[in-house]
């Protein structure tokens, strides 16, 4: 696979670890985790004239004590989906950008959340679908991927398992949906992989998901490859990985030049 890889600016990447980047569709809003000495802090940055602003610590606005992690940002950058991890499990929350500030995170209702663990959620770029990772009862493996549809009132429907083409007897994770929810990127320990989690994509055609395709090396390797956040036509992605010093993780932007199809015309 051919791609260019660019480390984000020194305003974003620091001697601390930066993790879990989520980006708006126009690449002008970014939320991520910075691993500080005593807690994992949520930071927010905007891009103006091609440069990222000094990140703002939004942990107090969200109401986090270091247990909230970003998992998806709406295309317009106004809805932030998070997972709250506690000793009792994990659930999905949402925060809204209003008057240039993020609101306190609100837990999604028990239609989406369950008594089990929900450890990721991704809103499609048209805002109509929520892809959920959960180990709720009835799945094919421990963690499966599910889909929920937004109704006319704005409420999410009961999540539906994506089925055996996507879900395996092993774990699936880190969904990201583009092209109105018709193209799904995700991580899996099943399918044909190199070891640990690999990143795959699948396309919804005639109401059926195609056999997942491994995006290949060197993005995938024999470790766990998760939290690959793709946007637009699927050829731009943001990831967190260890930098040259090998000690702390930084955020990188990838621009894919080969090995991926043109998703431009994948519409409902």
PDB file of C-alpha atoms in Angstrom:
ATOM      1  CA  UNK A   1       0.000   0.000   0.000  1.00  0.00           C
ATOM      2  CA  UNK A   2       1.264   3.458  -0.903  1.00  0.00           C
ATOM      3  CA  UNK A   3       0.413   6.375   1.361  1.00  0.00           C
ATOM      4  CA  UNK A   4       1.834   9.556   2.799  1.00  0.00           C
ATOM      5  CA  UNK A   5       2.068   9.958   6.549  1.00  0.00           C
ATOM      6  CA  UNK A   6       2.323  13.313   8.291  1.00  0.00           C
ATOM      7  CA  UNK A   7       2.680  13.902  12.009  1.00  0.00           C
ATOM      8  CA  UNK A   8       0.324  16.593  13.264  1.00  0.00           C
ATOM      9  CA  UNK A   9       1.851  19.814  14.553  1.00  0.00           C
ATOM     10  CA  UNK A  10       3.767  20.208  17.794  1.00  0.00           C
ATOM     11  CA  UNK A  11       0.666  21.887  19.189  1.00  0.00           C
ATOM     12  CA  UNK A  12      -1.096  18.523  18.963  1.00  0.00           C
ATOM     13  CA  UNK A  13       1.751  16.070  19.491  1.00  0.00           C
ATOM     14  CA  UNK A  14       3.774  16.555  22.668  1.00  0.00           C
ATOM     15  CA  UNK A  15       6.161  14.491  24.813  1.00  0.00           C
ATOM     16  CA  UNK A  16       2.997  12.980  26.325  1.00  0.00           C
ATOM     17  CA  UNK A  17       0.964  10.362  24.432  1.00  0.00           C
ATOM     18  CA  UNK A  18      -1.856  11.553  22.150  1.00  0.00           C
ATOM     19  CA  UNK A  19      -4.522   8.941  21.409  1.00  0.00           C
ATOM     20  CA  UNK A  20      -7.967   8.253  19.920  1.00  0.00           C
ATOM     21  CA  UNK A  21      -8.222  11.082  17.349  1.00  0.00           C
ATOM     22  CA  UNK A  22     -11.674  11.827  15.906  1.00  0.00           C
ATOM     23  CA  UNK A  23     -12.025  14.413  13.140  1.00  0.00           C
ATOM     24  CA  UNK A  24     -14.869  16.313  11.466  1.00  0.00           C
ATOM     25  CA  UNK A  25     -15.602  15.784   7.773  1.00  0.00           C
ATOM     26  CA  UNK A  26     -13.916  19.034   6.741  1.00  0.00           C
ATOM     27  CA  UNK A  27     -10.874  18.229   8.926  1.00  0.00           C
ATOM     28  CA  UNK A  28     -11.285  21.466  10.857  1.00  0.00           C
ATOM     29  CA  UNK A  29     -12.245  20.020  14.240  1.00  0.00           C
ATOM     30  CA  UNK A  30     -10.251  17.457  16.199  1.00  0.00           C
ATOM     31  CA  UNK A  31     -10.852  15.799  19.560  1.00  0.00           C
ATOM     32  CA  UNK A  32      -8.315  13.470  21.128  1.00  0.00           C
ATOM     33  CA  UNK A  33      -6.919  12.129  24.391  1.00  0.00           C
ATOM     34  CA  UNK A  34      -3.704  13.429  25.894  1.00  0.00           C
ATOM     35  CA  UNK A  35      -2.305  11.116  28.543  1.00  0.00           C
ATOM     36  CA  UNK A  36      -1.330  13.438  31.384  1.00  0.00           C
ATOM     37  CA  UNK A  37       0.451  12.468  34.588  1.00  0.00           C
ATOM     38  CA  UNK A  38      -2.632  11.818  36.688  1.00  0.00           C
ATOM     39  CA  UNK A  39      -5.444  11.299  34.171  1.00  0.00           C
ATOM     40  CA  UNK A  40      -6.408  10.975  30.504  1.00  0.00           C
ATOM     41  CA  UNK A  41      -7.588  14.407  29.354  1.00  0.00           C
ATOM     42  CA  UNK A  42      -9.878  15.276  26.443  1.00  0.00           C
ATOM     43  CA  UNK A  43      -8.531  18.006  24.171  1.00  0.00           C
ATOM     44  CA  UNK A  44     -10.181  19.950  21.348  1.00  0.00           C
ATOM     45  CA  UNK A  45      -8.461  21.805  18.507  1.00  0.00           C
ATOM     46  CA  UNK A  46      -9.688  23.626  15.400  1.00  0.00           C
ATOM     47  CA  UNK A  47      -7.911  24.275  12.116  1.00  0.00           C
ATOM     48  CA  UNK A  48      -7.713  27.748  10.604  1.00  0.00           C
ATOM     49  CA  UNK A  49      -5.695  28.579   7.478  1.00  0.00           C
ATOM     50  CA  UNK A  50      -4.355  25.041   7.529  1.00  0.00           C
ATOM     51  CA  UNK A  51      -2.955  25.234  11.060  1.00  0.00           C
ATOM     52  CA  UNK A  52      -4.213  23.574  14.230  1.00  0.00           C
ATOM     53  CA  UNK A  53      -4.993  25.848  17.162  1.00  0.00           C
ATOM     54  CA  UNK A  54      -3.605  25.365  20.642  1.00  0.00           C
ATOM     55  CA  UNK A  55      -5.721  22.491  22.020  1.00  0.00           C
ATOM     56  CA  UNK A  56      -8.212  23.279  24.772  1.00  0.00           C
ATOM     57  CA  UNK A  57      -8.687  20.867  27.651  1.00  0.00           C
ATOM     58  CA  UNK A  58     -12.434  20.129  27.523  1.00  0.00           C
ATOM     59  CA  UNK A  59     -12.355  17.466  30.236  1.00  0.00           C
ATOM     60  CA  UNK A  60     -14.225  19.714  32.732  1.00  0.00           C
ATOM     61  CA  UNK A  61     -16.858  20.651  30.126  1.00  0.00           C
ATOM     62  CA  UNK A  62     -17.528  16.993  29.323  1.00  0.00           C
ATOM     63  CA  UNK A  63     -17.693  16.157  33.030  1.00  0.00           C
ATOM     64  CA  UNK A  64     -14.948  13.576  32.827  1.00  0.00           C
ATOM     65  CA  UNK A  65     -12.693  12.369  35.605  1.00  0.00           C
ATOM     66  CA  UNK A  66     -10.444  10.766  33.036  1.00  0.00           C
ATOM     67  CA  UNK A  67     -12.791   7.912  32.156  1.00  0.00           C
ATOM     68  CA  UNK A  68     -14.315   9.290  28.900  1.00  0.00           C
ATOM     69  CA  UNK A  69     -12.735   8.461  25.528  1.00  0.00           C
ATOM     70  CA  UNK A  70     -13.736   9.878  22.109  1.00  0.00           C
ATOM     71  CA  UNK A  71     -15.005   7.345  19.624  1.00  0.00           C
ATOM     72  CA  UNK A  72     -16.682   9.401  16.852  1.00  0.00           C
ATOM     73  CA  UNK A  73     -17.266  12.977  15.701  1.00  0.00           C
ATOM     74  CA  UNK A  74     -20.155  13.901  13.416  1.00  0.00           C
ATOM     75  CA  UNK A  75     -19.300  15.181   9.941  1.00  0.00           C
ATOM     76  CA  UNK A  76     -20.186  18.757  10.932  1.00  0.00           C
ATOM     77  CA  UNK A  77     -18.127  18.442  14.110  1.00  0.00           C
ATOM     78  CA  UNK A  78     -21.026  19.271  16.447  1.00  0.00           C
ATOM     79  CA  UNK A  79     -21.732  15.828  17.971  1.00  0.00           C
ATOM     80  CA  UNK A  80     -19.046  14.018  19.914  1.00  0.00           C
ATOM     81  CA  UNK A  81     -19.621  10.376  20.819  1.00  0.00           C
ATOM     82  CA  UNK A  82     -17.678   9.015  23.755  1.00  0.00           C
ATOM     83  CA  UNK A  83     -17.319   5.829  25.731  1.00  0.00           C
ATOM     84  CA  UNK A  84     -17.171   6.043  29.490  1.00  0.00           C
ATOM     85  CA  UNK A  85     -15.098   3.249  31.029  1.00  0.00           C
ATOM     86  CA  UNK A  86     -15.536   2.409  34.688  1.00  0.00           C
ATOM     87  CA  UNK A  87     -14.974  -0.626  36.876  1.00  0.00           C
ATOM     88  CA  UNK A  88     -18.619  -1.505  36.260  1.00  0.00           C
ATOM     89  CA  UNK A  89     -18.360  -1.557  32.452  1.00  0.00           C
ATOM     90  CA  UNK A  90     -18.567   0.838  29.522  1.00  0.00           C
ATOM     91  CA  UNK A  91     -21.387   2.855  27.929  1.00  0.00           C
ATOM     92  CA  UNK A  92     -21.886   5.334  25.097  1.00  0.00           C
ATOM     93  CA  UNK A  93     -22.358   9.052  25.748  1.00  0.00           C
ATOM     94  CA  UNK A  94     -22.783  12.121  23.544  1.00  0.00           C
ATOM     95  CA  UNK A  95     -21.730  15.756  23.917  1.00  0.00           C
ATOM     96  CA  UNK A  96     -22.772  18.688  21.706  1.00  0.00           C
ATOM     97  CA  UNK A  97     -20.822  21.731  20.552  1.00  0.00           C
ATOM     98  CA  UNK A  98     -22.983  24.745  21.464  1.00  0.00           C
ATOM     99  CA  UNK A  99     -21.841  28.363  21.503  1.00  0.00           C
ATOM    100  CA  UNK A 100     -18.264  27.162  20.954  1.00  0.00           C
ATOM    101  CA  UNK A 101     -18.293  24.961  24.089  1.00  0.00           C
ATOM    102  CA  UNK A 102     -18.912  21.266  24.592  1.00  0.00           C
ATOM    103  CA  UNK A 103     -21.877  20.267  26.747  1.00  0.00           C
ATOM    104  CA  UNK A 104     -21.724  17.814  29.605  1.00  0.00           C
ATOM    105  CA  UNK A 105     -21.768  14.272  28.233  1.00  0.00           C
ATOM    106  CA  UNK A 106     -25.186  12.606  28.231  1.00  0.00           C
ATOM    107  CA  UNK A 107     -25.602   8.845  28.426  1.00  0.00           C
ATOM    108  CA  UNK A 108     -27.544   7.354  25.529  1.00  0.00           C
ATOM    109  CA  UNK A 109     -30.644   5.491  26.645  1.00  0.00           C
ATOM    110  CA  UNK A 110     -30.975   1.758  27.167  1.00  0.00           C
ATOM    111  CA  UNK A 111     -32.150   1.267  23.606  1.00  0.00           C
ATOM    112  CA  UNK A 112     -28.535   1.782  22.539  1.00  0.00           C
ATOM    113  CA  UNK A 113     -26.695   0.960  25.749  1.00  0.00           C
ATOM    114  CA  UNK A 114     -27.278  -2.350  27.505  1.00  0.00           C
ATOM    115  CA  UNK A 115     -26.406  -4.120  30.730  1.00  0.00           C
ATOM    116  CA  UNK A 116     -23.318  -5.375  28.905  1.00  0.00           C
ATOM    117  CA  UNK A 117     -20.365  -3.323  27.565  1.00  0.00           C
ATOM    118  CA  UNK A 118     -20.544  -0.862  24.686  1.00  0.00           C
ATOM    119  CA  UNK A 119     -16.965   0.106  23.899  1.00  0.00           C
ATOM    120  CA  UNK A 120     -17.300   2.090  20.639  1.00  0.00           C
ATOM    121  CA  UNK A 121     -19.861   3.984  18.582  1.00  0.00           C
ATOM    122  CA  UNK A 122     -19.546   5.665  15.189  1.00  0.00           C
ATOM    123  CA  UNK A 123     -22.062   8.028  13.650  1.00  0.00           C
ATOM    124  CA  UNK A 124     -22.317   7.848   9.849  1.00  0.00           C
ATOM    125  CA  UNK A 125     -21.385  10.966   7.906  1.00  0.00           C
ATOM    126  CA  UNK A 126     -25.064  11.643   7.064  1.00  0.00           C
ATOM    127  CA  UNK A 127     -25.990  11.371  10.763  1.00  0.00           C
ATOM    128  CA  UNK A 128     -28.625   8.696  10.165  1.00  0.00           C
ATOM    129  CA  UNK A 129     -26.878   5.604  11.522  1.00  0.00           C
ATOM    130  CA  UNK A 130     -24.939   4.678  14.632  1.00  0.00           C
ATOM    131  CA  UNK A 131     -22.587   1.716  14.449  1.00  0.00           C
ATOM    132  CA  UNK A 132     -22.007   0.178  17.879  1.00  0.00           C
ATOM    133  CA  UNK A 133     -19.511  -2.282  19.311  1.00  0.00           C
ATOM    134  CA  UNK A 134     -21.014  -4.362  22.130  1.00  0.00           C
ATOM    135  CA  UNK A 135     -20.663  -7.681  23.917  1.00  0.00           C
ATOM    136  CA  UNK A 136     -24.405  -7.876  24.623  1.00  0.00           C
ATOM    137  CA  UNK A 137     -26.163 -11.230  24.596  1.00  0.00           C
ATOM    138  CA  UNK A 138     -26.967 -12.809  21.253  1.00  0.00           C
ATOM    139  CA  UNK A 139     -23.752 -11.926  19.423  1.00  0.00           C
ATOM    140  CA  UNK A 140     -21.588 -14.221  17.337  1.00  0.00           C
ATOM    141  CA  UNK A 141     -18.410 -13.557  19.294  1.00  0.00           C
ATOM    142  CA  UNK A 142     -17.603 -11.639  22.440  1.00  0.00           C
ATOM    143  CA  UNK A 143     -17.695  -8.163  20.840  1.00  0.00           C
ATOM    144  CA  UNK A 144     -19.838  -7.722  17.716  1.00  0.00           C
ATOM    145  CA  UNK A 145     -20.802  -4.720  15.595  1.00  0.00           C
ATOM    146  CA  UNK A 146     -24.404  -3.488  15.496  1.00  0.00           C
ATOM    147  CA  UNK A 147     -26.307  -0.773  13.641  1.00  0.00           C
ATOM    148  CA  UNK A 148     -28.969   1.612  14.953  1.00  0.00           C
ATOM    149  CA  UNK A 149     -31.047   3.998  12.810  1.00  0.00           C
ATOM    150  CA  UNK A 150     -32.162   7.471  13.829  1.00  0.00           C
ATOM    151  CA  UNK A 151     -35.945   7.894  13.723  1.00  0.00           C
ATOM    152  CA  UNK A 152     -37.988  10.968  12.833  1.00  0.00           C
ATOM    153  CA  UNK A 153     -38.031  12.044  16.473  1.00  0.00           C
ATOM    154  CA  UNK A 154     -34.243  11.776  16.709  1.00  0.00           C
ATOM    155  CA  UNK A 155     -34.358   8.609  18.816  1.00  0.00           C
ATOM    156  CA  UNK A 156     -32.105   5.681  17.954  1.00  0.00           C
ATOM    157  CA  UNK A 157     -33.654   2.320  17.101  1.00  0.00           C
ATOM    158  CA  UNK A 158     -32.802  -0.950  18.826  1.00  0.00           C
ATOM    159  CA  UNK A 159     -29.357  -1.993  17.499  1.00  0.00           C
ATOM    160  CA  UNK A 160     -29.332  -4.804  14.943  1.00  0.00           C
ATOM    161  CA  UNK A 161     -26.427  -7.213  14.645  1.00  0.00           C
ATOM    162  CA  UNK A 162     -24.549  -6.681  11.357  1.00  0.00           C
ATOM    163  CA  UNK A 163     -24.471 -10.424  10.796  1.00  0.00           C
ATOM    164  CA  UNK A 164     -21.993 -13.174  10.038  1.00  0.00           C
ATOM    165  CA  UNK A 165     -20.305 -11.469   7.082  1.00  0.00           C
ATOM    166  CA  UNK A 166     -18.983  -8.720   9.380  1.00  0.00           C
ATOM    167  CA  UNK A 167     -18.977 -10.414  12.775  1.00  0.00           C
ATOM    168  CA  UNK A 168     -16.881 -13.474  13.531  1.00  0.00           C
ATOM    169  CA  UNK A 169     -16.446 -15.789  16.491  1.00  0.00           C
ATOM    170  CA  UNK A 170     -13.633 -13.432  17.521  1.00  0.00           C
ATOM    171  CA  UNK A 171     -13.804  -9.736  18.489  1.00  0.00           C
ATOM    172  CA  UNK A 172     -14.738  -6.828  16.223  1.00  0.00           C
ATOM    173  CA  UNK A 173     -14.015  -3.225  17.203  1.00  0.00           C
ATOM    174  CA  UNK A 174     -13.472   0.423  16.157  1.00  0.00           C
ATOM    175  CA  UNK A 175     -16.208   0.987  13.536  1.00  0.00           C
ATOM    176  CA  UNK A 176     -16.087   4.062  11.291  1.00  0.00           C
ATOM    177  CA  UNK A 177     -18.818   4.647   8.701  1.00  0.00           C
ATOM    178  CA  UNK A 178     -18.541   6.826   5.574  1.00  0.00           C
ATOM    179  CA  UNK A 179     -20.599   7.384   2.402  1.00  0.00           C
ATOM    180  CA  UNK A 180     -23.954   7.581   4.219  1.00  0.00           C
ATOM    181  CA  UNK A 181     -23.192   4.430   6.178  1.00  0.00           C
ATOM    182  CA  UNK A 182     -22.553   2.362   3.053  1.00  0.00           C
ATOM    183  CA  UNK A 183     -18.835   1.853   3.651  1.00  0.00           C
ATOM    184  CA  UNK A 184     -17.677   0.475   6.978  1.00  0.00           C
ATOM    185  CA  UNK A 185     -14.115   0.396   8.274  1.00  0.00           C
ATOM    186  CA  UNK A 186     -13.527  -1.649  11.410  1.00  0.00           C
ATOM    187  CA  UNK A 187     -10.989  -3.748  13.281  1.00  0.00           C
ATOM    188  CA  UNK A 188     -11.278  -7.499  13.748  1.00  0.00           C
ATOM    189  CA  UNK A 189      -9.405 -10.421  15.235  1.00  0.00           C
ATOM    190  CA  UNK A 190     -11.230 -12.723  12.826  1.00  0.00           C
ATOM    191  CA  UNK A 191     -11.341 -12.832   8.995  1.00  0.00           C
ATOM    192  CA  UNK A 192      -7.916 -13.081   7.324  1.00  0.00           C
ATOM    193  CA  UNK A 193      -5.478 -11.091   9.391  1.00  0.00           C
ATOM    194  CA  UNK A 194      -1.836 -10.791  10.320  1.00  0.00           C
ATOM    195  CA  UNK A 195      -2.262 -11.323  14.040  1.00  0.00           C
ATOM    196  CA  UNK A 196      -4.174  -9.429  16.707  1.00  0.00           C
ATOM    197  CA  UNK A 197      -6.619  -6.851  15.356  1.00  0.00           C
ATOM    198  CA  UNK A 198      -6.392  -5.860  11.670  1.00  0.00           C
ATOM    199  CA  UNK A 199      -8.256  -3.064   9.891  1.00  0.00           C
ATOM    200  CA  UNK A 200     -10.837  -4.079   7.268  1.00  0.00           C
ATOM    201  CA  UNK A 201     -13.461  -2.432   5.109  1.00  0.00           C
ATOM    202  CA  UNK A 202     -16.781  -3.677   3.750  1.00  0.00           C
ATOM    203  CA  UNK A 203     -19.302  -2.130   1.347  1.00  0.00           C
ATOM    204  CA  UNK A 204     -23.092  -2.324   1.584  1.00  0.00           C
ATOM    205  CA  UNK A 205     -24.341  -3.492  -1.819  1.00  0.00           C
ATOM    206  CA  UNK A 206     -27.934  -4.522  -2.481  1.00  0.00           C
ATOM    207  CA  UNK A 207     -28.562  -4.418   1.290  1.00  0.00           C
ATOM    208  CA  UNK A 208     -25.768  -6.913   1.966  1.00  0.00           C
ATOM    209  CA  UNK A 209     -22.261  -6.346   3.264  1.00  0.00           C
ATOM    210  CA  UNK A 210     -19.429  -7.525   1.032  1.00  0.00           C
ATOM    211  CA  UNK A 211     -16.723  -9.841   2.334  1.00  0.00           C
ATOM    212  CA  UNK A 212     -14.412  -7.647   4.461  1.00  0.00           C
ATOM    213  CA  UNK A 213     -11.120  -6.710   2.829  1.00  0.00           C
ATOM    214  CA  UNK A 214      -7.909  -6.333   4.798  1.00  0.00           C
ATOM    215  CA  UNK A 215      -6.399  -2.907   4.003  1.00  0.00           C
ATOM    216  CA  UNK A 216      -2.968  -4.506   4.067  1.00  0.00           C
ATOM    217  CA  UNK A 217       0.492  -3.673   5.311  1.00  0.00           C
ATOM    218  CA  UNK A 218       2.286  -1.654   6.453  1.00  0.00           C
ATOM    219  CA  UNK A 219      -0.767  -0.040   8.115  1.00  0.00           C
ATOM    220  CA  UNK A 220      -1.715  -3.475   9.424  1.00  0.00           C
ATOM    221  CA  UNK A 221       0.997  -5.481  11.129  1.00  0.00           C
ATOM    222  CA  UNK A 222       1.230  -8.368  13.579  1.00  0.00           C
ATOM    223  CA  UNK A 223       0.125  -6.196  16.493  1.00  0.00           C
ATOM    224  CA  UNK A 224      -3.311  -4.813  17.385  1.00  0.00           C
ATOM    225  CA  UNK A 225      -4.429  -2.273  14.787  1.00  0.00           C
ATOM    226  CA  UNK A 226      -7.414  -0.314  16.039  1.00  0.00           C
ATOM    227  CA  UNK A 227      -8.874   3.215  16.086  1.00  0.00           C
ATOM    228  CA  UNK A 228      -8.213   3.915  12.408  1.00  0.00           C
ATOM    229  CA  UNK A 229     -10.378   6.999  11.823  1.00  0.00           C
ATOM    230  CA  UNK A 230     -11.177   7.460   8.133  1.00  0.00           C
ATOM    231  CA  UNK A 231     -13.190  10.308   6.599  1.00  0.00           C
ATOM    232  CA  UNK A 232     -14.424  11.568   3.218  1.00  0.00           C
ATOM    233  CA  UNK A 233     -13.897   9.102   0.401  1.00  0.00           C
ATOM    234  CA  UNK A 234     -11.953   6.682   2.601  1.00  0.00           C
ATOM    235  CA  UNK A 235      -8.501   7.739   1.430  1.00  0.00           C
ATOM    236  CA  UNK A 236      -7.795  10.049   4.365  1.00  0.00           C
ATOM    237  CA  UNK A 237      -7.400   8.683   7.867  1.00  0.00           C
ATOM    238  CA  UNK A 238      -6.076   9.660  11.279  1.00  0.00           C
ATOM    239  CA  UNK A 239      -4.289   7.231  13.575  1.00  0.00           C
ATOM    240  CA  UNK A 240      -2.264   7.228  16.752  1.00  0.00           C
ATOM    241  CA  UNK A 241       0.967   5.290  16.849  1.00  0.00           C
ATOM    242  CA  UNK A 242       4.387   5.345  18.452  1.00  0.00           C
ATOM    243  CA  UNK A 243       6.684   8.025  17.068  1.00  0.00           C
ATOM    244  CA  UNK A 244      10.360   7.832  16.198  1.00  0.00           C
ATOM    245  CA  UNK A 245      11.433   7.709  19.853  1.00  0.00           C
ATOM    246  CA  UNK A 246       9.223   4.683  20.424  1.00  0.00           C
ATOM    247  CA  UNK A 247       8.180   5.931  23.845  1.00  0.00           C
ATOM    248  CA  UNK A 248       4.982   7.952  23.334  1.00  0.00           C
ATOM    249  CA  UNK A 249       2.171   7.821  20.827  1.00  0.00           C
ATOM    250  CA  UNK A 250       1.493  10.673  18.401  1.00  0.00           C
ATOM    251  CA  UNK A 251      -1.330  11.432  15.970  1.00  0.00           C
ATOM    252  CA  UNK A 252      -0.688  11.094  12.245  1.00  0.00           C
ATOM    253  CA  UNK A 253      -2.666  11.901   9.130  1.00  0.00           C
ATOM    254  CA  UNK A 254      -2.563   9.297   6.359  1.00  0.00           C
ATOM    255  CA  UNK A 255      -3.404   9.925   2.710  1.00  0.00           C
ATOM    256  CA  UNK A 256      -3.862   6.605   0.896  1.00  0.00           C
ATOM    257  CA  UNK A 257      -2.660   6.479  -2.704  1.00  0.00           C
ATOM    258  CA  UNK A 258      -3.219   2.811  -3.618  1.00  0.00           C
ATOM    259  CA  UNK A 259      -4.912  -0.456  -2.629  1.00  0.00           C
ATOM    260  CA  UNK A 260      -8.287   1.114  -1.788  1.00  0.00           C
ATOM    261  CA  UNK A 261     -11.210   1.402  -4.231  1.00  0.00           C
ATOM    262  CA  UNK A 262     -12.848   4.704  -5.084  1.00  0.00           C
ATOM    263  CA  UNK A 263     -15.745   4.992  -2.635  1.00  0.00           C
ATOM    264  CA  UNK A 264     -16.967   8.293  -4.139  1.00  0.00           C
ATOM    265  CA  UNK A 265     -20.132   6.891  -5.681  1.00  0.00           C
ATOM    266  CA  UNK A 266     -21.155   4.641  -2.811  1.00  0.00           C
ATOM    267  CA  UNK A 267     -24.508   6.189  -1.879  1.00  0.00           C
ATOM    268  CA  UNK A 268     -27.898   5.035  -0.668  1.00  0.00           C
TER     269      UNK A 268
END
